[in-house]
Coordinates of C-alpha atoms in Angstrom, one line a residue:
X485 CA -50.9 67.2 -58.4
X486 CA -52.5 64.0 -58.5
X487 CA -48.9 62.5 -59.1
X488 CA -47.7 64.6 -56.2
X489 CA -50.6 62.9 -54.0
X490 CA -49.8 59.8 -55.2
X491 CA -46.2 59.6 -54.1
X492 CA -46.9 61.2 -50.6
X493 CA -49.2 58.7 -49.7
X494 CA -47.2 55.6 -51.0
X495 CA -44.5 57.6 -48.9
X496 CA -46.9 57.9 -45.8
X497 CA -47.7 54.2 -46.1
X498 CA -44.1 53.2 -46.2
X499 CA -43.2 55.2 -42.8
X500 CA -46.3 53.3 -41.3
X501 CA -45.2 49.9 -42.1
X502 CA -41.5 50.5 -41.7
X503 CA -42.2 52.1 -38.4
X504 CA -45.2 49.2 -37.1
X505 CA -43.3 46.2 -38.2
X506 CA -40.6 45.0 -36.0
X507 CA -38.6 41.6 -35.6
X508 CA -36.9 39.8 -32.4
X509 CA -34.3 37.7 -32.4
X510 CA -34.8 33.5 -31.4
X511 CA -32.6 35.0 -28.2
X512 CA -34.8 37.4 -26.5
X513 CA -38.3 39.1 -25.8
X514 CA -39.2 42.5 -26.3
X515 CA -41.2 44.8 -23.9
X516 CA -43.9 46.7 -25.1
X517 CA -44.9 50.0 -24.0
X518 CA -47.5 52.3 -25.2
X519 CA -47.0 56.1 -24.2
X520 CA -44.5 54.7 -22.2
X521 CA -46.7 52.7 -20.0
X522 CA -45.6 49.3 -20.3
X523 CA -47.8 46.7 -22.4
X524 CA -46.5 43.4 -22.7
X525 CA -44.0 41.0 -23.2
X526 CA -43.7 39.9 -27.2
X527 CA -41.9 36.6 -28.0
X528 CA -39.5 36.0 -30.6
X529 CA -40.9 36.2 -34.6
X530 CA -42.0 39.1 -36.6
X531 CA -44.6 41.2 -34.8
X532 CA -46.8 44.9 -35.6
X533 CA -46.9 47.9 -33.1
X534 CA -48.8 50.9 -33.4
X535 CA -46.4 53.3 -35.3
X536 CA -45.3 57.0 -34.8
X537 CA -44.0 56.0 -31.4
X538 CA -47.4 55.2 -29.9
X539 CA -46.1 51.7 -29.1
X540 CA -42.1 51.7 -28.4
X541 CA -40.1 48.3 -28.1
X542 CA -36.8 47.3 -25.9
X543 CA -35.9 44.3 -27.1
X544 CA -34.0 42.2 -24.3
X545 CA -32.1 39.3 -24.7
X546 CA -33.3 36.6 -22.0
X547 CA -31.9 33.6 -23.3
X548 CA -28.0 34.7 -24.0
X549 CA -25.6 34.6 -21.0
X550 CA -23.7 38.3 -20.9
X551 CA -21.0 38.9 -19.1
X552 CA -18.8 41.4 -17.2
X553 CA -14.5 41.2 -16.9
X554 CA -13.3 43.3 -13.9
X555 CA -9.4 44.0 -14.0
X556 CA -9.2 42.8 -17.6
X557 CA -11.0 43.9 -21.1
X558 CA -11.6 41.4 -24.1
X559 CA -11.4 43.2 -27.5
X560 CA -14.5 43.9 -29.7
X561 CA -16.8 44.0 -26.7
X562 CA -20.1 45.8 -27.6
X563 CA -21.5 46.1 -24.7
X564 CA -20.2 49.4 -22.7
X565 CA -20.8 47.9 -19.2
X566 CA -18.7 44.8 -20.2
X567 CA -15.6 45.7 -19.2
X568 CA -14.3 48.5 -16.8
X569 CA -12.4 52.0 -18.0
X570 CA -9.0 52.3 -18.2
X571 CA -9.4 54.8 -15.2
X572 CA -10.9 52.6 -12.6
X573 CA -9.6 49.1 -14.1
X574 CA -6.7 48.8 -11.6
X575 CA -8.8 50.1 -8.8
X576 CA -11.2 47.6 -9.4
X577 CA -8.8 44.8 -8.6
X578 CA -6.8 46.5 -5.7
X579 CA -8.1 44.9 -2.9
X580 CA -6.7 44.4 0.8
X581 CA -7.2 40.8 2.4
X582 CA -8.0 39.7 6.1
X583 CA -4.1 39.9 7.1
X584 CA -3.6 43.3 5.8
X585 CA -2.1 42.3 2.9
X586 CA -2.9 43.9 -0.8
X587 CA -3.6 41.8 -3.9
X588 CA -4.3 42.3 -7.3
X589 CA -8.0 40.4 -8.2
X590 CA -9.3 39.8 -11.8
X591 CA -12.7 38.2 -12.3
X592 CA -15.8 37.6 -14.4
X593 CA -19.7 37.7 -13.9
X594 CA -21.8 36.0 -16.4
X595 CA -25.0 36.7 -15.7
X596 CA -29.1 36.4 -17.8
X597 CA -31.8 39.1 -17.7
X598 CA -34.6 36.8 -15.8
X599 CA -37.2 39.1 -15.5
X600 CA -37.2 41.6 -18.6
X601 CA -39.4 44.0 -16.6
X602 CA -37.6 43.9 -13.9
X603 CA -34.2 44.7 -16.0
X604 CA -36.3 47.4 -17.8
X605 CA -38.4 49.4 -14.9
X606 CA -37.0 48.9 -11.4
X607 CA -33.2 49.9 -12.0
X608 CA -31.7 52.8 -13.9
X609 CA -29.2 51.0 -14.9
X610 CA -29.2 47.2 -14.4
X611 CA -25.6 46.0 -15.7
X612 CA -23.7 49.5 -14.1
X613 CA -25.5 48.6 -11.0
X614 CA -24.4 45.2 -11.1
X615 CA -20.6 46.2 -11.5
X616 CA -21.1 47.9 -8.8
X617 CA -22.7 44.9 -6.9
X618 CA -20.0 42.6 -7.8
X619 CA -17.1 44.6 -7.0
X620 CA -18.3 45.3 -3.5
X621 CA -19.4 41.3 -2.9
X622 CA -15.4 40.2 -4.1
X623 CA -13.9 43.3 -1.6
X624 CA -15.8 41.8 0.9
X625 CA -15.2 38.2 0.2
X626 CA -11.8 38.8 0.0
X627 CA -11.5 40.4 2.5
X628 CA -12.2 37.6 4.9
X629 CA -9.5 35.9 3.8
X630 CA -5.8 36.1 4.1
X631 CA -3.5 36.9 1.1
X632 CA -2.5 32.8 0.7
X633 CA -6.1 31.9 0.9
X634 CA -6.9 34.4 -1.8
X635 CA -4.0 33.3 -3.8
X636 CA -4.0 29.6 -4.0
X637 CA -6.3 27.3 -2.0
X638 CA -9.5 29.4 -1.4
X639 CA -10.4 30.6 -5.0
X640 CA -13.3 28.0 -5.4
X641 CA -14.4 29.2 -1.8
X642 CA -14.5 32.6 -3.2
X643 CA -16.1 32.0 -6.1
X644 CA -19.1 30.1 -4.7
X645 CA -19.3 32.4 -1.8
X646 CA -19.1 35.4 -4.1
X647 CA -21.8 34.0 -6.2
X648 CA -24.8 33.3 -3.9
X649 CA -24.1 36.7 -2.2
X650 CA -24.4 38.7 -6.0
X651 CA -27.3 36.6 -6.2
X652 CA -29.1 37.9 -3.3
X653 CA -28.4 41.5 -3.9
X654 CA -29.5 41.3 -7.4
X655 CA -33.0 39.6 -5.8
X656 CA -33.2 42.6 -3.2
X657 CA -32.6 45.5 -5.2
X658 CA -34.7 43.8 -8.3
X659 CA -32.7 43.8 -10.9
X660 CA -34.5 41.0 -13.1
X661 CA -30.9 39.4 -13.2
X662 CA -29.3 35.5 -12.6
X663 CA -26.0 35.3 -11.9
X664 CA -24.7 32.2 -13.2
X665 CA -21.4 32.1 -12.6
X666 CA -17.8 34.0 -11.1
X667 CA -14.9 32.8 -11.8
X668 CA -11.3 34.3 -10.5
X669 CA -8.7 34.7 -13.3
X670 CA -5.7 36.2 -12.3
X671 CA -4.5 36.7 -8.9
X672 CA -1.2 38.6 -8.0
X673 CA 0.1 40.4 -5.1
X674 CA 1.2 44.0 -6.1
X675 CA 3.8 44.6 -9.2
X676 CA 6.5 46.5 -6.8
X677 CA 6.5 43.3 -4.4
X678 CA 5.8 40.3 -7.2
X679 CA 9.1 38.9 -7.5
X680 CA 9.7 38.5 -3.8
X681 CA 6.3 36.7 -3.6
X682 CA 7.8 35.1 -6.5
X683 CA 10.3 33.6 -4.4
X684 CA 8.5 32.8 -1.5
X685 CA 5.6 30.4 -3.4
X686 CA 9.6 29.1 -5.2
X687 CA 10.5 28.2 -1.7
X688 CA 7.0 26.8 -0.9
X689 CA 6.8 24.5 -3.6
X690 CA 10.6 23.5 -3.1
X691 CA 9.4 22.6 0.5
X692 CA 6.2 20.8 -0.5
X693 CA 8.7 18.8 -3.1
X694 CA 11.3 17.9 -0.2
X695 CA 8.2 17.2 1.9
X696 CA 6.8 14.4 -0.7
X697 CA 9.9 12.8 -1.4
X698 CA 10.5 12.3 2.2
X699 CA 7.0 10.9 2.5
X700 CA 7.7 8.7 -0.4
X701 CA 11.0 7.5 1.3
X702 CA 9.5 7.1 4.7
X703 CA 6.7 4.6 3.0
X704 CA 9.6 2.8 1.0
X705 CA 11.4 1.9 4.0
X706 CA 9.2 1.7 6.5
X707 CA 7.1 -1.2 5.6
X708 CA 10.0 -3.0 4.8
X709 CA 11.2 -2.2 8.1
X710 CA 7.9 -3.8 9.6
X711 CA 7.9 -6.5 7.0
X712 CA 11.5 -7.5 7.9
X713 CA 10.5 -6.8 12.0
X714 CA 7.3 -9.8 11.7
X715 CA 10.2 -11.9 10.0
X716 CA 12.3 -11.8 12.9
X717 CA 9.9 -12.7 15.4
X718 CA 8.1 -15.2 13.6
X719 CA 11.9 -16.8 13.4
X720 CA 12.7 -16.2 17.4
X721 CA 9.0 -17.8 18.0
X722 CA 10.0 -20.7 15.5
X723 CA 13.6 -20.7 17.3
X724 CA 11.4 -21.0 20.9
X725 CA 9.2 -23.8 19.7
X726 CA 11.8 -25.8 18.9
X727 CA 14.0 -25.6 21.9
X728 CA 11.2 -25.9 24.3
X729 CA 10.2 -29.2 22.3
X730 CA 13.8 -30.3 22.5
X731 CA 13.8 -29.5 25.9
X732 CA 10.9 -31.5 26.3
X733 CA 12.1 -34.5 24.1
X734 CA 15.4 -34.6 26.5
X735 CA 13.3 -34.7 29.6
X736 CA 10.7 -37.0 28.2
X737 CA 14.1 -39.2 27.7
X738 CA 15.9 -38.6 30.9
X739 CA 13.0 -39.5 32.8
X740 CA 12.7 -42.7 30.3
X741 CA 16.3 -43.5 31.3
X742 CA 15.8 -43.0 35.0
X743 CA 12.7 -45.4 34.9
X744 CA 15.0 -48.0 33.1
X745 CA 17.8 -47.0 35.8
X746 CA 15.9 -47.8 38.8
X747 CA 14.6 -51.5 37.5
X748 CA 18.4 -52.3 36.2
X749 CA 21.2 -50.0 37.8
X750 CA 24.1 -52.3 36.7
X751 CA 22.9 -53.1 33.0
X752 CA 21.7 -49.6 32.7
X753 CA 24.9 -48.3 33.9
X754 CA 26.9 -50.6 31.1
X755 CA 24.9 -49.6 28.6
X756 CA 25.0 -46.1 29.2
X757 CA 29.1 -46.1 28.8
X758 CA 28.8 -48.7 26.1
X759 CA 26.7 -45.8 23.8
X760 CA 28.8 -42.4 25.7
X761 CA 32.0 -44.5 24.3
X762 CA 30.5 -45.1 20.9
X763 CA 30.2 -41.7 20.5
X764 CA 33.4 -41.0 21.6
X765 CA 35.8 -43.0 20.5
X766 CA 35.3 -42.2 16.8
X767 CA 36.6 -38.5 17.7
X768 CA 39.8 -40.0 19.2
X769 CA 42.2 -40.4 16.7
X770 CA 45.3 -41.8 18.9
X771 CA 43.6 -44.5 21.0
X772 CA 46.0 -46.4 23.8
X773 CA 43.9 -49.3 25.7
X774 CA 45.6 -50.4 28.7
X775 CA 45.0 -53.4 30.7
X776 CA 46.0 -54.3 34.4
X777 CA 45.4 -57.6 34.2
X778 CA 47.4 -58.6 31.7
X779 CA 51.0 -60.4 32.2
X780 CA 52.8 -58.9 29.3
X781 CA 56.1 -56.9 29.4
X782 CA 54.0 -54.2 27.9
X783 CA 50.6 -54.0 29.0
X784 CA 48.9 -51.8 26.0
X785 CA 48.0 -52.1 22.6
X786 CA 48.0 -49.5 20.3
X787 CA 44.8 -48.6 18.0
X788 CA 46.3 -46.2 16.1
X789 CA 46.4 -47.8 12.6
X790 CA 48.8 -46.1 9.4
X791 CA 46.9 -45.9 6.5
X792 CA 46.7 -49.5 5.6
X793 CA 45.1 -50.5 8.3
X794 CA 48.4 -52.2 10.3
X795 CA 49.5 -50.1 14.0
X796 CA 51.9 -47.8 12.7
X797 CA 55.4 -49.8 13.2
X798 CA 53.9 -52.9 12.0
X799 CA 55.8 -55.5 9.5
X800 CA 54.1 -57.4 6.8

């Protein structure tokens, strides 16, 4: 019997301790409650309760970023309200834009418990409440937008849009959560019109392409255009300098050899047919000179020399 006692308190002893001692990890707190009135909030490290269930402890993890995937599921997820059924997966992501159009919309909420008492107490359930939250937040934000928006330039719109409206319903109802970050994955328009929406973003990008190689064309030729354009007039303004200074030069002479005219008419005269002649005569190959006052049978003598310098007909 003593034996007996022996071995039923050792066993006693063992349920105590097994049942006060408990451990949290470096990653979260745990909230302490005593006949389910809550107590405290116990940081990380080995730590006693009262046992039997007098104290009870929800450890919560404040310092890991969770997550949720809508539209999608990554395997080996542990936590239930990670990813969405098979049931409502594809309803999640049907959504209908601002044109009317309908489009297929996977994202991801990661997410910390901020408040442990908050995430604890004030919802039933904190993370199905937030599915819930974010799924109506992107049906909205989407829908504000048209199907192009949606699908190629507004996704970091959306994201930061989506984002600080989650945030402000998770303040309002309480939920001891901070959203961190959404981020779109895939976007499509629905399966039974993907390939003609296949087509049409073809079409688009071949447009875009045509678009850039014109552009790169158009600034190929056009400054050479406008380089060659200031070459030209710099040369016609070149071209007009000059002739207006040879203009002036010729009048600055004329006017010279009018002033010389008027003090000398006769020498002036002379010397004005002696220089015109100079200039002439050595473009005159057959030259004839006659002369009235001469008594000769022939009255002429011819200039035109052969070769070796004689007037062709000449003897040695």
């Amino acid at each position: 019997m003593k034996n007996f006692g022996l071995i039923s308190l050792l066993f006693v002893m063992s349920i105590t301790v097994w049942s006060a001692v408990y451990t949290i990890p470096s990653d979260s707190v745990a909230v302490v409650q005593r006949f389910g009135k809550y107590l405290t909030v116990v940081s990380a490290g080995l730590h006693v309760k009262l046992p039997f269930g007098i104290d009870r402890v929800s450890i919560v993890p404040v310092k890991r970023q969770l997550k949720q995937e809508f539209g999608f599921k990554t395997p080996g997820a542990t936590d239930p309200y990670q990813s969405s059924t098979e049931q409502n997966g594809l309803q999640e992501t049907q959504m209908v834009t601002g044109d009317l159009n309908a489009a297929l919309v996977e994202w991801v909420v990661q997410y910390r418990v901020s408040e442990p008492t908050k995430y604890l107490f004030e919802v039933r359930h904190p993370s199905q409440t937030l599915r819930y939250v974010s799924e109506s937040v992107m049906r909205e934000v989407v829908g504000d937008r048209t199907v192009d928006e949606v699908i190629t330039i507004g996704r970091q719109e959306i994201e930061s849009e989506a984002l600080v409206k989650m945030q402000t319903l998770s303040t309002k109802y309480a939920m001891g959560i901070s959203i961190d970050q959404v981020q779109l994955k895939n976007i499509n328009p629905p399966k039974p019109v993907q390939e003609s929406f296949n087509e049409v973003n073809q079409a688009q990008q071949e447009k875009e392409k045509l678009i850039n190689e014109a552009r790169r064309d158009y600034n190929k030729v056009i400054p050479l255009a406008l380089g060659e354009k200031d070459q030209r007039i710099r040369e016609a303004d070149g071209y007009r300098l000059k002739r207006i200074n040879e203009s002036l030069g010729d009048v600055a002479r004329f006017n010279a050899l009018l002033s010389e005219y008027s003090k000398a008419p006769e020498v002036t005269r002379r010397r004005i047919y002696i220089e015109t002649m100079e200039k002439v005569m050595p473009s005159i190959k057959s030259k004839i000179i006659i002369d009235e006052t001469t008594k000769h049978v022939l009255p002429l003598l011819n200039l035109d020399t052969s070769g070796n310098g004689q007037p062709k007909g000449a003897q040695k």
